[in-house]
mmCIF file of C-alpha atoms in Angstrom:
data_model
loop_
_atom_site.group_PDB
_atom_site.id
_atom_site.type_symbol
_atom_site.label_atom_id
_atom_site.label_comp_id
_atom_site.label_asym_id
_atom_site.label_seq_id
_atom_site.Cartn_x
_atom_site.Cartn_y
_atom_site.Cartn_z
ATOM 1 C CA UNK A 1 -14.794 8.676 -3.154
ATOM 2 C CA UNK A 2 -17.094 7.304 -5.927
ATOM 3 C CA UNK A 3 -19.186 5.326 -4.157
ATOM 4 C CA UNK A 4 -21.969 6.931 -1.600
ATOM 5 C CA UNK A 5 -21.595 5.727 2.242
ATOM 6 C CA UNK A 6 -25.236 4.350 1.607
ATOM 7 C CA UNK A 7 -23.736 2.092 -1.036
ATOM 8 C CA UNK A 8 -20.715 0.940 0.685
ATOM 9 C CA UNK A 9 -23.092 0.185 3.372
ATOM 10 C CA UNK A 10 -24.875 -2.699 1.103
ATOM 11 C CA UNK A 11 -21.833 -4.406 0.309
ATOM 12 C CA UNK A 12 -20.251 -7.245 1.785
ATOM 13 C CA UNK A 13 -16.997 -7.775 1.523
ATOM 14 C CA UNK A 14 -14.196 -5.343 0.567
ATOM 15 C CA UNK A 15 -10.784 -5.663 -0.734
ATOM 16 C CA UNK A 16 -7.528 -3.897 -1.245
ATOM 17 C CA UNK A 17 -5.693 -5.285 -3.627
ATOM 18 C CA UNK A 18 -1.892 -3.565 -3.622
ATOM 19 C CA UNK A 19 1.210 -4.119 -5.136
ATOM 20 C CA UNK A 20 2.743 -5.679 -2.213
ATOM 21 C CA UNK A 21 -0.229 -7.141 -0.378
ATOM 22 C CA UNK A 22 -3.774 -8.308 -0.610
ATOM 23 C CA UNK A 23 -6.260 -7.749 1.992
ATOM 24 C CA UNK A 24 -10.018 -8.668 2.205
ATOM 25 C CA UNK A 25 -12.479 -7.720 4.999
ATOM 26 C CA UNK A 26 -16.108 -9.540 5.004
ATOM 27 C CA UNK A 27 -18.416 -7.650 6.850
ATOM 28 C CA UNK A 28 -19.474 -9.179 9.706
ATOM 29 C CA UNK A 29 -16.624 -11.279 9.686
ATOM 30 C CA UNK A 30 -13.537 -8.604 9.855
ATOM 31 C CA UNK A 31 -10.295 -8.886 7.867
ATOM 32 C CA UNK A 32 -9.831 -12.464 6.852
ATOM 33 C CA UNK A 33 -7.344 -12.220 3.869
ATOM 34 C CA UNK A 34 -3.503 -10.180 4.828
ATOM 35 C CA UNK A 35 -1.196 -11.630 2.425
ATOM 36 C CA UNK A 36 1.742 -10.706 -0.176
ATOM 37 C CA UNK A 37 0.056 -10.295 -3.696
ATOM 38 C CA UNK A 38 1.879 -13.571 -5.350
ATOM 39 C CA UNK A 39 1.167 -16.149 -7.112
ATOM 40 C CA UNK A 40 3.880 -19.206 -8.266
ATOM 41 C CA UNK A 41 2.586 -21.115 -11.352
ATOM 42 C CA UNK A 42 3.478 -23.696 -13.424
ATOM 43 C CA UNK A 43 4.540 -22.905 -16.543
ATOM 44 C CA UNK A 44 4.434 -26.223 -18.020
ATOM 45 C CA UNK A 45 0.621 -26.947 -16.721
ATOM 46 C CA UNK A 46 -0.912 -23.289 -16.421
ATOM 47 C CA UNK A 47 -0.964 -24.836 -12.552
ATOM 48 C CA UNK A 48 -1.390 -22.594 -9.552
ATOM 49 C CA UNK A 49 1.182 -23.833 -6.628
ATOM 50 C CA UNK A 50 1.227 -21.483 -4.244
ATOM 51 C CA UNK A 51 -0.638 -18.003 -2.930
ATOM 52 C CA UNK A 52 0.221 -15.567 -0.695
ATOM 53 C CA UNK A 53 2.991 -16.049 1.894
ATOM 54 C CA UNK A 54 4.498 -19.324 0.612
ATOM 55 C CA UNK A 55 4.781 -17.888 -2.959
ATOM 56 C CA UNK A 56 6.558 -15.213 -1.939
ATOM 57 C CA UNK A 57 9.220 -17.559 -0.122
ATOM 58 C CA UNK A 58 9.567 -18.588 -3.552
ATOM 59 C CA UNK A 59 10.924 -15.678 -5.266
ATOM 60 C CA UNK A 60 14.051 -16.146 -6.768
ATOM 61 C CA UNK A 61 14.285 -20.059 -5.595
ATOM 62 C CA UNK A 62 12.198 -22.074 -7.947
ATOM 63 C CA UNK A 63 13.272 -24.011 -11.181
ATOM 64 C CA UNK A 64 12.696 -22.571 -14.749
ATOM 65 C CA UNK A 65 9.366 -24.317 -15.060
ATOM 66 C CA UNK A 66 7.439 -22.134 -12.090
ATOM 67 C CA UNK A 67 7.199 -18.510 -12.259
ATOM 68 C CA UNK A 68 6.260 -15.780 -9.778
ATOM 69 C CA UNK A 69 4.159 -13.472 -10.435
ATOM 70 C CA UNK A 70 2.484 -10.138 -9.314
ATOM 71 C CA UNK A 71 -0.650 -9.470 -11.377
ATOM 72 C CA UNK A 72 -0.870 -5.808 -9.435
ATOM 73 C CA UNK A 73 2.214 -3.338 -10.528
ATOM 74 C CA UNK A 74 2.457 0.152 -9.736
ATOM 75 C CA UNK A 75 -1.457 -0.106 -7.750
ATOM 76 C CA UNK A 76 -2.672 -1.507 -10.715
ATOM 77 C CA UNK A 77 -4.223 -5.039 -11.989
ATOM 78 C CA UNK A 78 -1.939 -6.205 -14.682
ATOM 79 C CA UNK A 79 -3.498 -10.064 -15.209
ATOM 80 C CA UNK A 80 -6.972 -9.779 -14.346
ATOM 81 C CA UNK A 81 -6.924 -13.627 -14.698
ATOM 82 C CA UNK A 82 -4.187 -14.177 -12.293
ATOM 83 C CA UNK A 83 -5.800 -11.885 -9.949
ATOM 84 C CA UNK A 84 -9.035 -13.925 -9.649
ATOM 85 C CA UNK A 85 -7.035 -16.847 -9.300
ATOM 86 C CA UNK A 86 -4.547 -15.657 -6.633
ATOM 87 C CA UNK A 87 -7.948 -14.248 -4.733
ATOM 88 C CA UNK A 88 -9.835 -17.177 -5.045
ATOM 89 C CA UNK A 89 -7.370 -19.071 -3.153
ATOM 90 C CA UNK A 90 -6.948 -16.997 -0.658
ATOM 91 C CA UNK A 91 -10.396 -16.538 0.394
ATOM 92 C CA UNK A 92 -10.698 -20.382 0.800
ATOM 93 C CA UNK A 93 -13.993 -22.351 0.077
ATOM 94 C CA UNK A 94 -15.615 -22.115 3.336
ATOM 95 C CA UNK A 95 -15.339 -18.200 2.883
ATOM 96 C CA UNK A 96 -16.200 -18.518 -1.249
ATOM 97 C CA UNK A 97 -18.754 -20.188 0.129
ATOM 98 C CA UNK A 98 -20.695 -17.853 2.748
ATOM 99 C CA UNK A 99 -20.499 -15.032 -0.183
ATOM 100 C CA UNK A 100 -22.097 -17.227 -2.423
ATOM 101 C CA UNK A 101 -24.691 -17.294 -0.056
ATOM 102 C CA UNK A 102 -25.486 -13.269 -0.256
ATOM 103 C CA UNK A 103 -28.328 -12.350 -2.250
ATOM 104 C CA UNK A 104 -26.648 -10.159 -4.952
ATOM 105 C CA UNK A 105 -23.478 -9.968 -4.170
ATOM 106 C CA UNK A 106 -21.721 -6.765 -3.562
ATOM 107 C CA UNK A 107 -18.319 -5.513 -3.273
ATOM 108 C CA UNK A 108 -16.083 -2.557 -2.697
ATOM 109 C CA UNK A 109 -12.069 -2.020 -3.754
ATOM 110 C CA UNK A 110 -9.710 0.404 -3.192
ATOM 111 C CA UNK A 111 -8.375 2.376 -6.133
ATOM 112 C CA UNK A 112 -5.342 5.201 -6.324
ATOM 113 C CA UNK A 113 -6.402 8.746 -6.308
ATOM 114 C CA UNK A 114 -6.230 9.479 -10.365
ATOM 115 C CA UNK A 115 -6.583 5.909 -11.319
ATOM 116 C CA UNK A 116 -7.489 5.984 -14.989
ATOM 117 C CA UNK A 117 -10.482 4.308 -16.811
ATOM 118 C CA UNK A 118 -8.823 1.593 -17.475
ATOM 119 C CA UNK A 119 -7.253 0.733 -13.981
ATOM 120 C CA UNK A 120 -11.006 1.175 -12.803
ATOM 121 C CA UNK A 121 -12.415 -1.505 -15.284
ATOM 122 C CA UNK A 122 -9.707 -3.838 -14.584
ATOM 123 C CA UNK A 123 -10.377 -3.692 -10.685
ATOM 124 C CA UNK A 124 -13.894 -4.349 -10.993
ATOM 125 C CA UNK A 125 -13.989 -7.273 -13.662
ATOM 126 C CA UNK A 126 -11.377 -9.127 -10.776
ATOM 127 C CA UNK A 127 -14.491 -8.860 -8.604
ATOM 128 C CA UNK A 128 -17.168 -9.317 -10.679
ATOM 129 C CA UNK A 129 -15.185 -12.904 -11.886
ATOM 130 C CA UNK A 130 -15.481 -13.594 -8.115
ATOM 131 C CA UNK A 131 -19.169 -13.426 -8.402
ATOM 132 C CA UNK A 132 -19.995 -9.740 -7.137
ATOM 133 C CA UNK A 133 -23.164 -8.455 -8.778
ATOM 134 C CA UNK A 134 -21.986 -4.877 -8.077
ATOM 135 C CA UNK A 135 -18.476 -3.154 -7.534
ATOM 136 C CA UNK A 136 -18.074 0.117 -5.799
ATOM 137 C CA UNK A 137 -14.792 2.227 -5.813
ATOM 138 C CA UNK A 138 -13.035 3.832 -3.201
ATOM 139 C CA UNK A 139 -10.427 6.267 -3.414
ATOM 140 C CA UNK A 140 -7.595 4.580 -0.940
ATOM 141 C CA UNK A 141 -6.709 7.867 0.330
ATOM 142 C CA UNK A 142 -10.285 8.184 1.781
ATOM 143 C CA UNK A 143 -10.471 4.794 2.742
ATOM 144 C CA UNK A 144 -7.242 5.504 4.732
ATOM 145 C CA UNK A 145 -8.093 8.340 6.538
ATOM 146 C CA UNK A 146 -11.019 6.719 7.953
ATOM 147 C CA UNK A 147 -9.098 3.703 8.572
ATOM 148 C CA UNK A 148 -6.383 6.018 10.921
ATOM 149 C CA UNK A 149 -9.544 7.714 12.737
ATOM 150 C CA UNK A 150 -8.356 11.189 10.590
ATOM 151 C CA UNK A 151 -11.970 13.424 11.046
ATOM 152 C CA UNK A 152 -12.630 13.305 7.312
ATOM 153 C CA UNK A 153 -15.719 14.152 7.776
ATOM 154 C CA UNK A 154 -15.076 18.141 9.681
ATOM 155 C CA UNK A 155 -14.593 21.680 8.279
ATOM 156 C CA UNK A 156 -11.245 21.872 8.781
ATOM 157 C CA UNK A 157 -7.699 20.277 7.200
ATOM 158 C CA UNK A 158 -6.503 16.843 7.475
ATOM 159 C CA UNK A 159 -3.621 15.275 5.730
ATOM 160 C CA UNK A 160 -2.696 12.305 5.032
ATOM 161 C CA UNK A 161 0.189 10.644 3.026
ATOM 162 C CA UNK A 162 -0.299 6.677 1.510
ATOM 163 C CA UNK A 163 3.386 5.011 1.186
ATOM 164 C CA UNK A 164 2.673 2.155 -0.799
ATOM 165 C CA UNK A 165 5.262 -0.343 -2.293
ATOM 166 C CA UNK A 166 5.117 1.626 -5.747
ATOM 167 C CA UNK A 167 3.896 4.917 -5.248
ATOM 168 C CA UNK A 168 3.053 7.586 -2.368
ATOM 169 C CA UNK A 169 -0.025 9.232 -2.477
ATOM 170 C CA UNK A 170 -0.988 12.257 -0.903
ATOM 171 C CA UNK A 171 -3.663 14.665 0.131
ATOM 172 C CA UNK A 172 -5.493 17.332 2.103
ATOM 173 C CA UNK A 173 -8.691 16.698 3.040
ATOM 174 C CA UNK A 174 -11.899 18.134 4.058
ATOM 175 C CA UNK A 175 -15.903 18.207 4.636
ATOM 176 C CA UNK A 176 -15.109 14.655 3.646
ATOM 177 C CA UNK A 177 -13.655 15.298 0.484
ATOM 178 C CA UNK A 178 -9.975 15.810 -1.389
ATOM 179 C CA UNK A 179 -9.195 19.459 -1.558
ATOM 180 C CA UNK A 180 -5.883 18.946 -2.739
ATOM 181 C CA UNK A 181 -3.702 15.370 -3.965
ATOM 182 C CA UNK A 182 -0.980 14.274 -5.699
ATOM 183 C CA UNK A 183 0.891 10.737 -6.860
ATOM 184 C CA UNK A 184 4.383 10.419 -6.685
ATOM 185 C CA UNK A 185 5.928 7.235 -8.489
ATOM 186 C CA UNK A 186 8.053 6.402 -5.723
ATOM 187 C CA UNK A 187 7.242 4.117 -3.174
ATOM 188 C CA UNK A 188 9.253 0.839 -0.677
ATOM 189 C CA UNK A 189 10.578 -0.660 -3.486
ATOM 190 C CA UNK A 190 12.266 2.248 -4.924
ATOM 191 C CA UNK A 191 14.166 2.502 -1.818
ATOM 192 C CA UNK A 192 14.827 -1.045 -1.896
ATOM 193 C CA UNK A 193 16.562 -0.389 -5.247
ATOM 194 C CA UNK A 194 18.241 1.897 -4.330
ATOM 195 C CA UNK A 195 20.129 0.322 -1.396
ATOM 196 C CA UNK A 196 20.900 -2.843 -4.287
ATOM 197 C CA UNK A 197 21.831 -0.517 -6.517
ATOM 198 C CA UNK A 198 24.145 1.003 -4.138
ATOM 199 C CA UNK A 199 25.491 -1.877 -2.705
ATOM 200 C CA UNK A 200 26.380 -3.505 -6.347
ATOM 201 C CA UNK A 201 28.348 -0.107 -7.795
ATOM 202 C CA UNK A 202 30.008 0.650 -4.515
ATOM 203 C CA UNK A 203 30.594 -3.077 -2.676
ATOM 204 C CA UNK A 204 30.243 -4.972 -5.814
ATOM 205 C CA UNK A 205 27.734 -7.073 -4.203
ATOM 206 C CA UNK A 206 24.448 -8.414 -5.546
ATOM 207 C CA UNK A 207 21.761 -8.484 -3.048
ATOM 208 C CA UNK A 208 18.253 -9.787 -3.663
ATOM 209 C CA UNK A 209 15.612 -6.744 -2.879
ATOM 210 C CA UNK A 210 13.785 -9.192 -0.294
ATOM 211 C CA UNK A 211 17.163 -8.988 1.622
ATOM 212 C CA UNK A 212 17.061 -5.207 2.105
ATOM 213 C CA UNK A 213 14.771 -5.012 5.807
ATOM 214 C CA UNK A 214 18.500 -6.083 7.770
ATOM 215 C CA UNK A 215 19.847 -3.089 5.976
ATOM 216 C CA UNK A 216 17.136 -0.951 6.595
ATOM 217 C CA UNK A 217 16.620 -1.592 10.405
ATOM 218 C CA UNK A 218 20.536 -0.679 11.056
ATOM 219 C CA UNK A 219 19.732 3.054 9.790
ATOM 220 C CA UNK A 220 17.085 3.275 12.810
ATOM 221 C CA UNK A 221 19.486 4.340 15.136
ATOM 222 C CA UNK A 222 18.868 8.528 14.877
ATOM 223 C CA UNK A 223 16.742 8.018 11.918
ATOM 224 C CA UNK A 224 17.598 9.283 8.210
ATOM 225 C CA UNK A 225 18.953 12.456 8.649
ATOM 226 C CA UNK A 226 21.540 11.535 11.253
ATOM 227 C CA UNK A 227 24.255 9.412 12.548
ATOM 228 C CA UNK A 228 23.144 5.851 13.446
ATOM 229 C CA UNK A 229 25.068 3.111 14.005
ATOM 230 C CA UNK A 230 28.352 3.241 12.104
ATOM 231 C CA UNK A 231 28.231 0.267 9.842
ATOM 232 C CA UNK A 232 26.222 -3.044 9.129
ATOM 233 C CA UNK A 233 27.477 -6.468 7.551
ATOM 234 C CA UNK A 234 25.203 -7.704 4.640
ATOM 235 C CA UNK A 235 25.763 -10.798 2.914
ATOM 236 C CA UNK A 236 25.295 -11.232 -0.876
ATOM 237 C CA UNK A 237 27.009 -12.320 -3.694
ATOM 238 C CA UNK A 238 29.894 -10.961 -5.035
ATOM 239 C CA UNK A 239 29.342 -9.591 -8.966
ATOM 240 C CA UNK A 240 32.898 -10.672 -10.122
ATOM 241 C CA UNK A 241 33.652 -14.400 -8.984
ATOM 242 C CA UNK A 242 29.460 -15.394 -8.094
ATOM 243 C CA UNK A 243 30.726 -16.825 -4.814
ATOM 244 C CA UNK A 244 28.973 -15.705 -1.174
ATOM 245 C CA UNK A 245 30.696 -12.782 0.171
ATOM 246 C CA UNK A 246 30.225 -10.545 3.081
ATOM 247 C CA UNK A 247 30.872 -6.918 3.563
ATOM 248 C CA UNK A 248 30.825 -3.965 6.659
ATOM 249 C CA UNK A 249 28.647 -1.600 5.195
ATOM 250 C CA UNK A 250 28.650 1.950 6.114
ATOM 251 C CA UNK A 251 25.146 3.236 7.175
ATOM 252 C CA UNK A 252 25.910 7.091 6.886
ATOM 253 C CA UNK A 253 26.486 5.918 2.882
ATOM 254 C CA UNK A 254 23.711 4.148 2.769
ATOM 255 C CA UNK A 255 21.651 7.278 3.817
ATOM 256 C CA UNK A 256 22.976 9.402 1.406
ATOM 257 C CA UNK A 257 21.877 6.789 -2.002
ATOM 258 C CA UNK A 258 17.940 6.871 -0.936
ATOM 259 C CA UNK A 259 17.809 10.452 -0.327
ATOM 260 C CA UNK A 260 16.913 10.865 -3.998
ATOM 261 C CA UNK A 261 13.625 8.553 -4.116
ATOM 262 C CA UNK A 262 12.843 10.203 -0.607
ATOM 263 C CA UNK A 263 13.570 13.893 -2.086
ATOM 264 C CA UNK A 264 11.075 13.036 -5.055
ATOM 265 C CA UNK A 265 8.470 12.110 -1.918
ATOM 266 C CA UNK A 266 9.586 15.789 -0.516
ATOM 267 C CA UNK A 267 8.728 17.668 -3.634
ATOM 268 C CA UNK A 268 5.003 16.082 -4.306
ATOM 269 C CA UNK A 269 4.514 17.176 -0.623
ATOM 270 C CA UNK A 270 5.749 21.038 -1.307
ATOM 271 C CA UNK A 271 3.062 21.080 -4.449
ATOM 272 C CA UNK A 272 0.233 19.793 -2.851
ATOM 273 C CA UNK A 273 0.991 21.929 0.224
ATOM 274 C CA UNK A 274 1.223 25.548 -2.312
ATOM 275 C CA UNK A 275 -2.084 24.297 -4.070
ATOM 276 C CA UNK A 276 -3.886 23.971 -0.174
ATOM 277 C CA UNK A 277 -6.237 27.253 0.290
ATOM 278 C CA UNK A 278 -3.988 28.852 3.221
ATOM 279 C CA UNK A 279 -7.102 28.670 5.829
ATOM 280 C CA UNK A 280 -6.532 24.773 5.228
ATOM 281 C CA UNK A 281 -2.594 25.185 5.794
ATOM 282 C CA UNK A 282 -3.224 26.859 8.733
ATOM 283 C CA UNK A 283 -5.169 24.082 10.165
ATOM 284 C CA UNK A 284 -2.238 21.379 8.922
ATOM 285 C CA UNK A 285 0.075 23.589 11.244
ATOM 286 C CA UNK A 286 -1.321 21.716 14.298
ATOM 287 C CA UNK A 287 -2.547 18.690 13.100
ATOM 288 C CA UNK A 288 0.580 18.115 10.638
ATOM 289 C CA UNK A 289 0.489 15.017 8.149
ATOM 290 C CA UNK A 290 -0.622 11.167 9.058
ATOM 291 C CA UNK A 291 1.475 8.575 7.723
ATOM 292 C CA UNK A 292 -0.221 4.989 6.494
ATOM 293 C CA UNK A 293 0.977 2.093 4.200
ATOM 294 C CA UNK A 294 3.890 0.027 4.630
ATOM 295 C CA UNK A 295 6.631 1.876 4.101
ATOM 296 C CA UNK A 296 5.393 4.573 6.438
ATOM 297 C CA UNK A 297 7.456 2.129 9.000
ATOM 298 C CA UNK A 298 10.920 2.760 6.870
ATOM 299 C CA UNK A 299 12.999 4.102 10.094
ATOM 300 C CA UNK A 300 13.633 7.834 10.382
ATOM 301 C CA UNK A 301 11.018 8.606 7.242
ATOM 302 C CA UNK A 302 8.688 10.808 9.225
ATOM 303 C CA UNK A 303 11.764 12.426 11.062
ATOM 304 C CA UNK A 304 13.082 13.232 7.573
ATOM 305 C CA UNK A 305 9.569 15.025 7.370
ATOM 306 C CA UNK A 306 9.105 16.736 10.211
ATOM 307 C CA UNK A 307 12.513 18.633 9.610
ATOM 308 C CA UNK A 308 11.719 19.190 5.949
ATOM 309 C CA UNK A 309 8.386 20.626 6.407
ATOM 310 C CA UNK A 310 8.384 21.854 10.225
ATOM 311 C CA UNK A 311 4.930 20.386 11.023
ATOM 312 C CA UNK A 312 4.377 17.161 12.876
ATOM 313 C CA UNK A 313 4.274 13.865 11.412
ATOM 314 C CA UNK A 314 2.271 10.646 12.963
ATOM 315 C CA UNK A 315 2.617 7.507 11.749
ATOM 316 C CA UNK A 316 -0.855 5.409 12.451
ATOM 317 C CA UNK A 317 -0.951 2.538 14.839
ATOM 318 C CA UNK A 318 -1.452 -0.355 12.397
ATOM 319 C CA UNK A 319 -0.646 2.065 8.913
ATOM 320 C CA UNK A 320 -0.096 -1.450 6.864
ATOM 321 C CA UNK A 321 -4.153 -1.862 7.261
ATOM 322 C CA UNK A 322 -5.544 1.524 7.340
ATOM 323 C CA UNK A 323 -6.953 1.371 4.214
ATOM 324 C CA UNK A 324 -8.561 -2.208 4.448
ATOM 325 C CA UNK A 325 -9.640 -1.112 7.796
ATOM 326 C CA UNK A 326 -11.364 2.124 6.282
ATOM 327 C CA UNK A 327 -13.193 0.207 3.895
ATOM 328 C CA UNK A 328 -14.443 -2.561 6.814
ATOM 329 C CA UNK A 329 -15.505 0.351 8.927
ATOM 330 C CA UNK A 330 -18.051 2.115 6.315
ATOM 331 C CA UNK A 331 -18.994 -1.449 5.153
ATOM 332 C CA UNK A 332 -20.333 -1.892 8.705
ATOM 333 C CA UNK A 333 -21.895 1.488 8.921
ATOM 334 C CA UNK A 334 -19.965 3.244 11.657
ATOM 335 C CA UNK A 335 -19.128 6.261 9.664
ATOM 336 C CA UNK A 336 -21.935 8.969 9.670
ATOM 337 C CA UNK A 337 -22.704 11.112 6.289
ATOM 338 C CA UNK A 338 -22.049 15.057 6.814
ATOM 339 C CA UNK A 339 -25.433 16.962 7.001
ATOM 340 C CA UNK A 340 -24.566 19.505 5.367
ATOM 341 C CA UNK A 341 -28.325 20.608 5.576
ATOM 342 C CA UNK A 342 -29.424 23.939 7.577
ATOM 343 C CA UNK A 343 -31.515 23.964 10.174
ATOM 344 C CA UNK A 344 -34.042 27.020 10.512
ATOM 345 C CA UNK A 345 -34.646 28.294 13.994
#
């Protein structure tokens, strides 16, 4: 974490601004922005029509003249402009308006673990265009943990694992720090491409990615790594003649194409698990690894890792908001530095 608790405590509103969606939390207020990062603009005019929710509906449906667009890819802010747009609109004036209000203005954002210079700047000029005096970084896999309740803050080993729409982040943690991490580029959406990609060679289908979550819920059944129910029908568009078509669509198949983004996940586990001090290992034994993020709800995910790794796997009660959460909750001063101090008899 770059910023101190004692700064995060000064600041006022926080945001996490992800790939798939954007989240604010105003202290004193609680989390007042949860919406898809989107934006649908006129190309013709430079006009912003929709935000959030609504532009997303849009995806794929609009005339030439309005474009969608996602100024975060891959965790990072790609359109700085389109960012401080999108988040102005979101916050609405009557919020815009009690920040205003603050006496130098401060703010905190989540960034990836590793984020480069340049991902840094970019994060805090989209808040400093908002009017924030001051920008303080958090690493989202600390912000997480706190936001899940993990005891960051003890001598002994917690894990936790961010699965974000682009990426999955990783680490062991403790005395309130990262002992070991690691960022794998695969994330929701890469499983999402998978099962289009899948569907198009095998069923010569095209599906839209945002039509994936039927798909997806019919390999709950026994989870991943077992048999679930049999088959699903998915509707799409057939590659050859562009008409509507529907097909049965075997689920054990459907397993077997995402097992390769998933096995990538597997790997960055195994490395960060033989760079972890064995003491710390030891402790992960019993506590095993806490799922957060979004696609920590893909069905049958943390079976897949339970059986691959042999420890238990939790997935947190809201993980879509854990990191959001995290930030609200040192924002509002209920997280307590470690004294690290000794005391003399």
């Amino acid at each position: 974490m770059t910023a101190t608790l004692e700064q995060l405590r000064r600041c006022h509103f926080a945001v996490d601004l992800g790939a798939a969606r954007t989240r604010v939390y105003v202290k004193g207020a609680g989390l007042v922005v949860d919406q898809p990062s989107a934006a649908a603009v006129n190309t013709r005019t430079g006009a912003l029509i929709a935000v959030g929710e609504l532009a997303e509906k849009m995806t794929g449906r609009t005339p030439d003249y309005i474009r969608v667009v996602r100024p975060v890819s891959g965790g990072t802010i790609v359109d700085i402009e389109m960012a401080q747009r999108m988040l102005r609109h979101l916050l609405g004036d009557k919020v815009r308006r009690s920040l205003r209000r603050k006496p130098r203005l401060r703010a905190a954002v989540c960034t990836p673990h590793g984020a480069d210079p340049l991902a840094q700047r970019a994060a805090v000029e989209t808040l400093v265009g908002l009017g924030a005096r001051r920008v303080e970084l958090v690493d989202t896999l600390i912000a997480a943990a706190v936001g899940c309740g993990l005891p960051v803050e003890q001598p002994e080993a917690t894990m936790i694992m961010v699965c974000g729409a682009h990426a999955t982040q990783l680490a062991v943690l403790s005395l309130g720090s990262i002992v070991t991490a690691a960022r794998i580029p695969v994330g929701g959406e890469a499983v999402d491409h998978a099962i289009v990609q899948h569907l198009r060679h095998h069923h010569e289908l095209v599906l839209p990615s945002q039509s994936v979550r039927p798909l997806q819920v019919a390999l709950c059944g026994n989870g991943l790594t077992a048999q679930g129910p049999a088959s699903t029908e998915i509707h799409g568009r057939d590659v050859a003649t562009g008409l509507a078509r529907s097909v049965q669509v075997d689920t054990a198949a459907v397993r077997n194409a995402i097992q390769t983004p998933l096995t990538a996940v597997l790997d960055g586990l195994g490395k960060v698990l033989r760079d972890c001090p064995p003491d710390l290992v030891a402790d992960l034994a019993d506590r095993g690894i806490m799922m957060v993020g979004g696609s920590a709800l893909l069905p049958g995910f943390d079976q897949m890792l339970r059986q691959a790794t042999g420890m238990p796997v939790h997935i947190a009660e809201r993980p879509d908001i854990c990191a959001v959460q995290g930030l609200g909750t040192m924002l509002e001063g209920q997280v307590e530095p470690l004294d690290l101090h000794a005391t003399a008899d």
